[in-house]
Amino acid sequence: MSDIINSNDNYDNQVVSEHTFAGINKYSASQDEMTYFTPEMFGAVGDGVTDDYLAIKTMLEVGPIGCTFVFDGSKTYFNAFGNKKASDPWMPLTERQEWRRTEACNFRFNNAKLTRRVPAWNDNNKNNNLNSGAYYTDDHTALLRLSGGPYIIEDANFDSGIPLGPLVTVDGSVTGQTNYAVGQCMDFGLILDNCADVTIKGGIFKNSVFPVYIDSCDGVYATAVRVEYAAQAAKRVTPTDLAYGGGCKILNSSNISIEVFGYRNVNCTAEIESLNNNVQVKGWSNLDYSNSIVIFGNSFVHVDWTARNVVNGCGVYIRGGFSDNTSTSISGRVIVDAVSWIGCYVYLASNASTDMFGINLDVHTSNCGHHGLYIENQSSTNKIKGLNIRHQSKSDNGGAAATGAPTRWHGLVDGDIWINPTDAYQGFWASGNNTSDAACVVRVHGSIRGATNRWTITSTMCVDIDLVSKTNSYRFTCTQFVDTAAITAGGTFNTNNSYIRTFGRFNQDQTTYSLFPKMKNTVSGSDYELFYDTANHVVVEGGKKYPAYLFIKN
């Protein structure tokens, strides 16, 4: 973190005395000038009450390319959005009183606070994007809007001032949840709009619908960013949209690396949505309301994420999209504890037009209200393919006393899932229908010794199984086409035990297999048969040992 610089320090006085508005600093190299500006040079007060809009606006306009803006770490700079009231005419976003910059520079905020008048909706206007109509509105405004670049932003402290709750439902009625920020319109703290080469080094962004918003950018690197109280935009709620804001939202961007930590954000801490490519996100959240991290319609996203105490939703939510924003190549490691619904939720909607592919995750879940891992495909044509997920779970879905499963998949899902549940009612649950595509089958591996029961497989699902079952039981491998000694569609043993069409391996650690007494002692005419020879046997202690043969018809 940078040292805090106060406006009365010798450093700042030197900057003022040696600097001109032309951007000359005699202590700089003649060809590589580094110029410094402070808000106080342009009349800013920084007491959190006086409107510093014009002073900082002028500073941002005067500063040449490559300059550095230095803020006083002991001050609060306030933007009153003061000359626009509810009765004033509506104006385009570019004419509203935001602080803006379009050319390369460095910001040294030194933890100085930037704040504003609480963003206000205007009920006289239409309930639409930008709340456009006859009268002024703060919808879509930001504390600081940047485009172009490069930029370096250090030790920011942005607070848009949206107060706490109560949250509202889709019909506009209030709930009893008052621990989250609720505003009127959609606003931003820091917005990066069509930027390139941006570095954010530390900072806290809070009390706006989107504290950090990254749109159509290429090359953003952020470390030690904290986002808190991303708000609901209550006046924008519709029957299909709760208008929940996310702490750090990224869309239409490439080559992004962020380290972000969140607290009490109403939608999530990180919202990677949509049409992003090559994104790395690392961080954690605590007490987010709806989710912790959302990944929707992206390609090549790598996560290292921890989610705890999600109040009303999922820890990690990965969703496929439509023709131009499907989710592919999502990888990484997630740890989820104590969420109300699902720990890690992978979802493809019924109206999806493309497959999801390449979900490669290490998932650790505990104390999730429902499944620790749920892979749900509601499409009857498109698939979730190329899964490679390793799931360790503890006490998910109510634990061993409940009736659910820590790991579940549904519909047309293909790939490999390794499971290792602890304190579980059953090992896994496979639901839906995949019998229309014999090649689209989950291969489930690992151990279900920590589960009271084995599994639930619906009658229209096929599963390849390679599992260790009970501690004193057996390990087995089979495919969905086994007719003898196999789990068929529905998870039951096939009753036609006269032949084996395809057979895997059995390694026993108990005295007998229930299927062997059903083996024939003669060839009965089938193409493939496993039988034993009654004429040749050896007497052993407690019984007789027979040779077994596999018959294959010419």
Coordinates of C-alpha atoms in Angstrom, one line a residue:
M1 CA 0.0 0.0 0.0
S2 CA 1.2 3.5 -0.8
D3 CA 2.1 5.9 2.1
I4 CA -0.7 8.3 2.9
I5 CA 0.0 11.8 1.6
N6 CA -1.7 14.8 3.2
S7 CA -2.2 18.0 1.3
N8 CA -0.2 20.0 3.9
D9 CA 2.8 17.8 3.6
N10 CA 6.0 19.2 2.1
Y11 CA 5.7 16.8 -0.8
D12 CA 2.4 18.3 -1.9
N13 CA 3.7 21.9 -1.4
Q14 CA 6.7 21.1 -3.6
V15 CA 4.4 19.6 -6.3
V16 CA 2.3 22.8 -6.2
S17 CA 5.3 25.2 -6.4
E18 CA 7.1 23.3 -9.2
H19 CA 4.1 22.5 -11.3
T20 CA 2.3 24.5 -14.0
F21 CA -1.0 23.8 -15.8
A22 CA 1.1 23.0 -18.9
G23 CA 2.3 19.9 -17.1
I24 CA 5.9 20.8 -16.6
N25 CA 7.8 19.5 -13.5
K26 CA 11.5 20.7 -13.4
Y27 CA 12.4 17.6 -11.4
S28 CA 11.4 15.3 -14.2
A29 CA 13.7 14.2 -17.0
S30 CA 13.2 16.5 -20.0
Q31 CA 11.9 13.8 -22.3
D32 CA 10.2 11.6 -19.8
E33 CA 8.2 14.0 -17.8
M34 CA 6.2 12.8 -14.8
T35 CA 3.7 15.4 -13.8
Y36 CA 1.7 15.6 -10.6
F37 CA -1.7 17.2 -9.8
T38 CA -3.7 17.4 -6.6
P39 CA -7.4 18.3 -6.3
E40 CA -6.5 21.1 -4.0
M41 CA -4.6 22.8 -6.8
F42 CA -8.0 23.3 -8.5
G43 CA -9.9 24.4 -5.4
A44 CA -11.1 21.1 -3.9
V45 CA -11.8 21.2 -0.1
G46 CA -12.2 17.5 0.7
D47 CA -14.3 17.9 3.8
G48 CA -17.0 15.4 2.6
V49 CA -19.6 18.2 2.5
T50 CA -18.4 20.8 0.0
D51 CA -19.1 19.9 -3.6
D52 CA -15.7 19.1 -5.2
Y53 CA -17.1 18.1 -8.5
L54 CA -15.8 21.0 -10.6
A55 CA -12.4 21.0 -9.0
I56 CA -11.7 17.4 -9.7
K57 CA -13.4 17.6 -13.1
T58 CA -11.0 20.4 -14.1
M59 CA -8.0 18.5 -12.8
L60 CA -8.9 15.4 -14.8
E61 CA -9.3 17.5 -18.0
V62 CA -6.1 19.5 -17.5
G63 CA -3.8 16.7 -16.7
P64 CA -1.7 15.6 -19.7
I65 CA -1.2 12.1 -20.9
G66 CA 0.8 10.1 -18.4
C67 CA 0.4 12.4 -15.5
T68 CA -0.3 11.4 -11.9
F69 CA -3.2 12.6 -9.8
V70 CA -2.4 12.5 -6.1
F71 CA -5.2 12.6 -3.5
D72 CA -5.0 13.5 0.2
G73 CA -5.4 10.3 2.2
S74 CA -7.0 12.2 5.1
K75 CA -9.8 13.7 3.1
T76 CA -13.2 12.9 1.6
Y77 CA -14.0 14.3 -1.8
F78 CA -17.7 14.8 -2.5
N79 CA -19.6 14.9 -5.8
A80 CA -23.0 16.5 -5.2
F81 CA -24.3 16.0 -8.7
G82 CA -25.6 19.3 -7.5
N83 CA -26.9 21.3 -10.5
K84 CA -29.3 18.5 -11.6
K85 CA -32.5 18.0 -9.7
A86 CA -35.6 15.8 -10.3
S87 CA -37.3 18.7 -12.1
D88 CA -34.5 19.3 -14.5
P89 CA -34.7 18.0 -18.1
W90 CA -33.4 14.6 -18.9
M91 CA -29.9 14.6 -20.4
P92 CA -27.6 12.1 -22.1
L93 CA -25.3 10.2 -19.8
T94 CA -22.2 11.9 -21.2
E95 CA -23.5 15.3 -20.0
R96 CA -24.2 14.3 -16.4
Q97 CA -21.8 15.3 -13.6
E98 CA -19.6 12.3 -13.4
W99 CA -15.8 12.5 -12.9
R100 CA -14.4 11.2 -16.2
R101 CA -11.0 10.6 -17.9
T102 CA -10.2 9.3 -21.4
E103 CA -6.4 9.5 -21.5
A104 CA -3.6 7.6 -19.8
C105 CA -2.8 8.6 -16.3
N106 CA -2.0 7.3 -12.8
F107 CA -4.3 7.7 -9.7
R108 CA -2.7 7.7 -6.3
F109 CA -5.8 7.8 -4.0
N110 CA -3.8 7.1 -0.8
N111 CA -7.1 5.7 0.6
A112 CA -8.8 9.1 0.2
K113 CA -12.6 8.6 0.0
L114 CA -14.6 9.5 -3.1
T115 CA -18.3 9.8 -2.4
R116 CA -21.4 11.3 -3.9
R117 CA -25.0 12.2 -3.5
V118 CA -27.1 9.0 -3.2
P119 CA -28.1 8.1 -6.8
A120 CA -31.7 8.8 -7.5
W121 CA -34.4 7.4 -9.8
N122 CA -37.1 9.5 -11.3
D123 CA -40.6 8.1 -11.2
N124 CA -41.7 10.7 -13.8
N125 CA -39.7 8.8 -16.4
K126 CA -40.2 5.4 -18.0
N127 CA -39.1 2.3 -16.2
N128 CA -36.5 1.4 -18.8
N129 CA -32.8 1.4 -19.5
L130 CA -31.3 4.7 -18.4
N131 CA -34.8 5.6 -16.9
S132 CA -35.1 7.9 -20.0
G133 CA -37.9 10.3 -20.2
A134 CA -38.6 14.0 -19.6
Y135 CA -36.6 14.5 -16.4
Y136 CA -33.1 14.1 -15.1
T137 CA -32.0 10.8 -13.5
D138 CA -28.8 9.4 -11.9
D139 CA -29.4 6.0 -13.6
H140 CA -26.1 4.6 -15.0
T141 CA -24.0 7.3 -13.4
A142 CA -20.6 6.5 -11.8
L143 CA -18.2 8.0 -9.3
L144 CA -15.4 7.7 -11.8
R145 CA -15.7 6.6 -15.4
L146 CA -12.6 5.7 -17.4
S147 CA -12.1 4.9 -21.0
G148 CA -8.9 4.5 -23.1
G149 CA -5.8 4.0 -21.0
P150 CA -3.4 2.8 -19.8
Y151 CA -4.2 3.5 -16.2
I152 CA -2.8 2.7 -12.8
I153 CA -5.2 3.0 -9.9
E154 CA -3.7 2.7 -6.4
D155 CA -5.4 2.5 -3.0
A156 CA -8.9 3.7 -3.9
N157 CA -11.7 4.2 -1.5
F158 CA -15.1 4.6 -3.3
D159 CA -18.4 4.9 -1.4
S160 CA -21.5 5.8 -3.4
G161 CA -23.5 6.0 -0.2
I162 CA -26.5 3.7 -0.9
P163 CA -28.0 2.8 2.5
L164 CA -29.0 -0.7 3.9
G165 CA -32.3 -2.5 3.1
P166 CA -34.9 -3.8 3.1
L167 CA -34.6 -5.9 -0.1
V168 CA -37.7 -6.0 -2.3
T169 CA -39.3 -8.9 -4.2
V170 CA -40.3 -9.1 -7.9
D171 CA -43.7 -7.5 -7.1
G172 CA -42.1 -4.6 -5.3
S173 CA -43.1 -5.7 -1.8
V174 CA -40.4 -5.4 0.9
T175 CA -38.8 -8.3 2.7
G176 CA -37.5 -8.6 6.2
Q177 CA -33.9 -8.7 5.0
T178 CA -32.3 -5.4 6.0
N179 CA -28.6 -6.2 6.1
Y180 CA -27.9 -5.4 2.4
A181 CA -27.8 -2.1 0.5
V182 CA -30.9 -1.1 -1.4
G183 CA -30.8 1.9 -3.8
Q184 CA -33.2 3.2 -6.5
C185 CA -31.4 3.2 -9.9
M186 CA -28.4 1.3 -11.3
D187 CA -25.2 3.1 -10.6
F188 CA -21.5 2.4 -10.6
G189 CA -18.5 3.1 -8.4
L190 CA -15.6 2.7 -10.8
I191 CA -16.5 1.9 -14.4
L192 CA -13.9 0.9 -16.9
D193 CA -15.5 1.3 -20.3
N194 CA -13.5 0.3 -23.4
C195 CA -10.2 0.5 -21.5
A196 CA -6.9 -1.2 -22.3
D197 CA -4.0 -1.9 -20.0
V198 CA -5.4 -1.1 -16.5
T199 CA -3.8 -1.9 -13.2
I200 CA -5.7 -1.7 -9.9
K201 CA -3.5 -2.0 -6.8
G202 CA -5.6 -2.3 -3.7
G203 CA -8.8 -0.5 -2.8
I204 CA -12.3 -0.7 -1.4
F205 CA -15.4 -0.1 -3.5
K206 CA -18.8 -0.2 -1.8
N207 CA -22.4 0.9 -1.5
S208 CA -23.3 1.1 -5.2
V209 CA -25.2 -1.4 -7.4
F210 CA -21.9 -2.2 -9.2
P211 CA -19.0 -1.0 -7.2
V212 CA -16.6 -2.1 -10.0
Y213 CA -17.8 -2.5 -13.5
I214 CA -15.6 -3.6 -16.4
D215 CA -17.1 -3.5 -19.9
S216 CA -15.4 -4.1 -23.3
C217 CA -11.9 -3.9 -21.9
D218 CA -8.7 -5.7 -22.9
G219 CA -6.0 -6.2 -20.2
V220 CA -7.1 -5.4 -16.7
Y221 CA -5.0 -6.6 -13.8
A222 CA -6.4 -6.0 -10.3
T223 CA -5.0 -7.1 -6.9
A224 CA -6.3 -6.8 -3.3
V225 CA -9.6 -5.3 -4.3
R226 CA -12.4 -5.4 -1.8
V227 CA -16.1 -4.9 -2.8
E228 CA -18.8 -4.5 -0.2
Y229 CA -22.6 -3.9 -0.2
A230 CA -23.2 -4.2 -3.9
A231 CA -26.8 -3.0 -3.9
Q232 CA -30.3 -3.8 -5.2
A233 CA -31.7 -1.2 -7.6
A234 CA -35.2 -1.4 -6.2
K235 CA -36.9 0.9 -8.8
R236 CA -35.6 -1.3 -11.6
V237 CA -37.1 -4.5 -10.3
T238 CA -39.4 -6.3 -12.7
P239 CA -41.4 -9.6 -12.5
T240 CA -38.3 -11.4 -14.1
D241 CA -35.4 -9.4 -12.6
L242 CA -34.6 -8.6 -9.0
A243 CA -32.1 -6.0 -10.1
Y244 CA -29.4 -7.4 -7.8
G245 CA -26.0 -5.8 -8.2
G246 CA -22.6 -7.5 -8.1
G247 CA -19.4 -6.4 -6.5
C248 CA -17.2 -6.7 -9.5
K249 CA -18.9 -7.2 -12.9
I250 CA -17.0 -8.1 -16.0
L251 CA -18.5 -8.4 -19.5
N252 CA -17.4 -8.3 -23.1
S253 CA -13.8 -8.3 -22.0
S254 CA -10.5 -10.2 -22.6
N255 CA -7.3 -10.9 -20.8
I256 CA -8.5 -10.1 -17.3
S257 CA -6.9 -11.1 -14.0
I258 CA -8.6 -10.0 -10.7
E259 CA -8.1 -10.7 -7.1
V260 CA -11.3 -9.6 -5.3
F261 CA -12.7 -10.1 -1.8
G262 CA -16.4 -9.5 -1.0
Y263 CA -18.7 -8.9 1.9
R264 CA -22.6 -8.7 1.9
N265 CA -23.0 -8.1 -1.8
V266 CA -26.6 -8.7 -2.8
N267 CA -26.0 -10.7 -6.0
C268 CA -22.4 -11.8 -5.7
T269 CA -18.8 -10.7 -5.2
A270 CA -17.6 -11.5 -8.7
E271 CA -20.0 -11.6 -11.8
I272 CA -18.2 -12.8 -14.9
E273 CA -21.0 -12.2 -17.4
S274 CA -20.9 -12.5 -20.4
L275 CA -18.9 -12.8 -23.6
N276 CA -15.6 -12.7 -21.7
N277 CA -12.5 -14.6 -22.8
N278 CA -9.3 -15.5 -20.9
V279 CA -10.3 -14.4 -17.4
Q280 CA -8.6 -15.4 -14.1
V281 CA -10.4 -14.6 -10.9
K282 CA -9.2 -15.3 -7.4
G283 CA -10.8 -14.4 -4.1
W284 CA -13.5 -15.1 -1.5
S285 CA -16.7 -13.8 -0.2
N286 CA -18.6 -13.9 3.1
L287 CA -22.3 -13.3 3.7
D288 CA -23.2 -12.5 0.1
Y289 CA -27.0 -12.8 -0.4
S290 CA -27.8 -14.6 -3.7
N291 CA -24.5 -16.1 -4.9
S292 CA -20.8 -15.7 -4.3
I293 CA -19.4 -15.9 -7.9
V294 CA -21.4 -16.1 -11.2
I295 CA -19.8 -17.3 -14.5
F296 CA -22.3 -17.0 -17.3
G297 CA -21.5 -17.3 -21.0
N298 CA -17.7 -17.1 -21.1
S299 CA -14.7 -19.1 -22.4
F300 CA -11.4 -19.8 -20.8
V301 CA -12.1 -18.8 -17.2
H302 CA -9.9 -20.0 -14.4
V303 CA -11.1 -19.6 -10.8
D304 CA -9.5 -20.0 -7.3
W305 CA -12.5 -19.2 -5.1
T306 CA -13.8 -19.6 -1.6
A307 CA -17.4 -18.9 -0.7
R308 CA -18.9 -18.9 2.8
N309 CA -22.3 -18.2 4.3
V310 CA -24.3 -17.4 1.2
V311 CA -27.7 -16.5 2.6
N312 CA -30.2 -17.3 -0.2
G313 CA -28.5 -19.1 -3.1
C314 CA -25.4 -20.8 -4.5
G315 CA -21.7 -20.5 -3.8
V316 CA -20.5 -20.9 -7.4
Y317 CA -23.0 -20.6 -10.3
I318 CA -21.8 -21.6 -13.8
R319 CA -24.3 -21.1 -16.5
G320 CA -24.3 -21.9 -20.2
G321 CA -25.7 -19.3 -22.6
F322 CA -26.8 -18.9 -26.1
S323 CA -25.2 -19.2 -29.6
D324 CA -22.7 -16.4 -29.0
N325 CA -22.0 -16.7 -25.3
T326 CA -21.8 -20.4 -24.3
S327 CA -19.6 -21.4 -21.3
T328 CA -16.6 -23.4 -22.3
S329 CA -13.3 -24.2 -20.7
I330 CA -14.0 -23.3 -17.1
S331 CA -11.3 -24.6 -14.7
G332 CA -10.0 -24.1 -11.2
R333 CA -10.6 -24.8 -7.6
V334 CA -13.6 -23.8 -5.4
I335 CA -14.3 -24.2 -1.7
V336 CA -17.8 -23.7 -0.5
D337 CA -19.2 -23.8 3.0
A338 CA -22.5 -23.1 4.6
V339 CA -24.6 -21.9 1.7
S340 CA -28.4 -22.1 1.7
W341 CA -28.8 -23.9 -1.6
I342 CA -26.2 -25.5 -3.8
G343 CA -22.4 -25.3 -3.3
C344 CA -21.4 -25.5 -7.0
Y345 CA -24.2 -25.3 -9.6
V346 CA -23.5 -26.0 -13.3
Y347 CA -26.6 -25.2 -15.4
L348 CA -27.7 -25.3 -19.0
A349 CA -31.2 -23.9 -19.8
S350 CA -33.9 -25.6 -21.8
N351 CA -33.6 -22.9 -24.5
A352 CA -29.8 -23.2 -24.9
S353 CA -28.6 -23.3 -28.5
T354 CA -25.1 -24.7 -27.9
D355 CA -23.4 -27.2 -25.7
M356 CA -21.4 -26.5 -22.6
F357 CA -17.9 -28.0 -22.8
G358 CA -14.8 -28.4 -20.7
I359 CA -15.8 -27.9 -17.0
N360 CA -12.6 -28.9 -15.1
L361 CA -12.9 -28.2 -11.4
D362 CA -11.8 -29.3 -8.0
V363 CA -14.8 -28.8 -5.8
H364 CA -14.8 -28.9 -2.0
T365 CA -18.2 -28.4 -0.3
S366 CA -19.6 -28.6 3.2
N367 CA -22.8 -27.8 5.0
C368 CA -24.7 -26.9 1.9
G369 CA -28.5 -26.7 2.3
H370 CA -29.0 -28.9 -0.8
H371 CA -26.5 -30.5 -3.1
G372 CA -22.8 -29.7 -2.8
L373 CA -22.5 -30.2 -6.6
Y374 CA -25.4 -30.2 -9.0
I375 CA -24.9 -30.4 -12.8
E376 CA -28.2 -29.7 -14.4
N377 CA -29.0 -29.8 -18.1
Q378 CA -32.6 -28.9 -18.9
S379 CA -32.0 -29.0 -22.7
S380 CA -33.2 -32.1 -24.6
T381 CA -30.8 -31.5 -27.5
N382 CA -27.7 -29.7 -26.3
K383 CA -25.3 -31.3 -23.8
I384 CA -22.9 -30.6 -21.0
K385 CA -19.8 -32.3 -22.3
G386 CA -16.2 -32.9 -21.3
L387 CA -16.8 -32.8 -17.5
N388 CA -13.8 -33.4 -15.3
I389 CA -14.9 -32.7 -11.7
R390 CA -13.5 -33.9 -8.5
H391 CA -16.0 -33.4 -5.7
Q392 CA -15.3 -33.8 -1.9
S393 CA -18.2 -33.2 0.3
K394 CA -19.1 -33.2 3.9
S395 CA -22.6 -32.8 5.5
D396 CA -24.3 -31.5 2.4
N397 CA -28.0 -31.8 1.8
G398 CA -28.7 -32.2 5.5
G399 CA -26.1 -34.9 6.0
A400 CA -26.7 -38.6 6.6
A401 CA -30.1 -38.1 8.3
A402 CA -31.6 -36.5 5.1
T403 CA -32.8 -38.1 1.9
G404 CA -30.8 -36.2 -0.7
A405 CA -27.3 -36.6 -2.2
P406 CA -24.3 -34.3 -2.1
T407 CA -23.5 -34.9 -5.8
R408 CA -26.2 -34.9 -8.5
W409 CA -26.4 -34.6 -12.3
H410 CA -29.4 -34.3 -14.5
G411 CA -30.1 -34.9 -18.2
L412 CA -27.6 -35.0 -21.1
V413 CA -24.3 -34.8 -19.2
D414 CA -21.0 -36.5 -20.3
G415 CA -17.7 -36.7 -18.6
D416 CA -16.0 -37.9 -15.4
I417 CA -16.9 -37.1 -11.8
W418 CA -14.9 -38.3 -8.8
I419 CA -16.8 -38.3 -5.6
N420 CA -15.8 -38.8 -1.9
P421 CA -18.8 -37.9 0.4
T422 CA -18.6 -37.8 4.1
D423 CA -21.7 -37.8 6.3
A424 CA -24.1 -38.3 3.4
Y425 CA -27.4 -40.1 3.0
Q426 CA -26.4 -41.5 -0.4
G427 CA -23.4 -41.4 -2.7
F428 CA -25.0 -39.7 -5.8
W429 CA -28.2 -39.0 -7.6
A430 CA -28.5 -39.3 -11.4
S431 CA -31.8 -38.0 -12.8
G432 CA -33.4 -37.1 -16.1
N433 CA -33.0 -39.0 -19.4
N434 CA -29.9 -39.8 -21.3
T435 CA -31.0 -43.1 -23.0
S436 CA -31.4 -41.2 -26.3
D437 CA -27.6 -40.9 -26.5
A438 CA -25.6 -43.9 -25.4
A439 CA -22.3 -41.9 -25.7
C440 CA -23.5 -39.2 -23.3
V441 CA -22.9 -40.8 -20.0
V442 CA -21.3 -39.8 -16.7
R443 CA -18.5 -42.0 -15.5
V444 CA -18.5 -41.8 -11.7
H445 CA -15.4 -42.7 -9.8
G446 CA -14.1 -42.7 -6.2
S447 CA -15.6 -43.9 -2.9
I448 CA -19.0 -43.8 -1.4
R449 CA -18.0 -45.4 1.9
G450 CA -19.0 -42.2 3.7
A451 CA -22.6 -42.5 2.5
T452 CA -25.3 -44.5 4.3
N453 CA -26.8 -45.6 0.9
R454 CA -25.4 -46.1 -2.5
W455 CA -27.3 -43.9 -5.0
T456 CA -30.5 -43.0 -6.8
I457 CA -30.6 -43.5 -10.6
T458 CA -33.8 -42.8 -12.4
S459 CA -35.1 -45.4 -14.9
T460 CA -34.2 -43.4 -17.9
M461 CA -30.6 -42.7 -16.9
C462 CA -27.5 -44.7 -17.7
V463 CA -24.3 -44.4 -15.6
D464 CA -20.8 -45.9 -15.8
I465 CA -19.7 -46.7 -12.3
D466 CA -16.2 -47.3 -10.9
L467 CA -16.6 -47.0 -7.1
V468 CA -15.6 -48.3 -3.7
S469 CA -18.8 -49.0 -1.9
K470 CA -19.1 -50.1 1.7
T471 CA -16.0 -50.6 3.8
N472 CA -16.6 -54.4 3.9
S473 CA -18.1 -54.5 0.4
Y474 CA -16.6 -54.5 -3.1
R475 CA -15.2 -52.4 -5.9
F476 CA -16.7 -52.8 -9.3
T477 CA -16.6 -51.4 -12.8
C478 CA -19.4 -51.7 -15.4
T479 CA -20.9 -49.9 -18.4
Q480 CA -24.5 -49.1 -19.1
F481 CA -24.9 -52.1 -21.4
V482 CA -24.1 -54.9 -18.9
D483 CA -26.9 -57.5 -18.6
T484 CA -25.5 -59.5 -15.8
A485 CA -23.9 -58.3 -12.6
A486 CA -24.4 -54.7 -13.7
I487 CA -26.3 -51.6 -12.8
T488 CA -28.6 -50.9 -15.7
A489 CA -30.7 -47.9 -16.4
G490 CA -32.5 -47.1 -13.1
G491 CA -29.8 -48.5 -10.9
T492 CA -31.1 -52.0 -10.5
F493 CA -29.6 -55.5 -11.2
N494 CA -30.7 -56.9 -14.4
T495 CA -33.0 -60.0 -14.0
N496 CA -31.7 -61.7 -17.2
N497 CA -28.6 -63.5 -15.8
S498 CA -28.1 -66.1 -18.5
Y499 CA -25.3 -64.3 -20.3
I500 CA -22.9 -61.4 -20.1
R501 CA -22.7 -59.0 -23.1
T502 CA -20.1 -56.7 -21.6
F503 CA -18.4 -57.2 -18.3
G504 CA -16.0 -55.2 -16.2
R505 CA -14.0 -56.3 -13.1
F506 CA -14.8 -57.3 -9.6
N507 CA -12.5 -57.3 -6.7
Q508 CA -14.1 -58.8 -3.6
D509 CA -13.4 -58.3 0.0
Q510 CA -16.4 -60.1 1.3
T511 CA -17.1 -63.9 1.1
T512 CA -19.4 -64.2 -1.8
Y513 CA -20.9 -62.4 -4.8
S514 CA -24.7 -62.7 -5.0
L515 CA -24.5 -63.1 -8.8
F516 CA -22.4 -66.2 -8.9
P517 CA -25.1 -68.7 -7.7
K518 CA -27.0 -67.7 -10.8
M519 CA -24.2 -68.8 -13.3
K520 CA -25.1 -71.7 -15.5
N521 CA -23.2 -75.0 -15.6
T522 CA -23.8 -75.6 -19.3
V523 CA -23.8 -73.6 -22.5
S524 CA -27.4 -72.6 -23.2
G525 CA -26.9 -71.3 -26.7
S526 CA -26.3 -67.6 -26.2
D527 CA -23.6 -65.8 -28.1
Y528 CA -21.7 -65.0 -24.9
E529 CA -21.8 -67.0 -21.7
L530 CA -19.9 -67.4 -18.5
F531 CA -20.3 -70.9 -17.0
Y532 CA -18.6 -73.3 -14.6
D533 CA -17.6 -76.9 -15.1
T534 CA -19.2 -79.3 -12.6
A535 CA -17.2 -82.3 -13.7
N536 CA -13.9 -80.8 -12.7
H537 CA -13.6 -79.5 -9.2
V538 CA -11.3 -79.5 -6.3
V539 CA -12.5 -80.0 -2.7
V540 CA -11.4 -77.2 -0.5
E541 CA -12.1 -76.4 3.1
G542 CA -15.8 -75.6 3.4
G543 CA -16.7 -76.4 -0.2
K544 CA -15.7 -77.1 -3.8
K545 CA -13.7 -75.0 -6.2
Y546 CA -14.9 -75.1 -9.9
P547 CA -13.2 -73.8 -13.0
A548 CA -15.1 -71.0 -14.9
Y549 CA -15.2 -70.5 -18.7
L550 CA -16.2 -67.7 -21.0
F551 CA -18.0 -69.0 -24.2
I552 CA -18.0 -66.8 -27.3
K553 CA -19.9 -68.1 -30.3
N554 CA -18.1 -68.3 -33.7

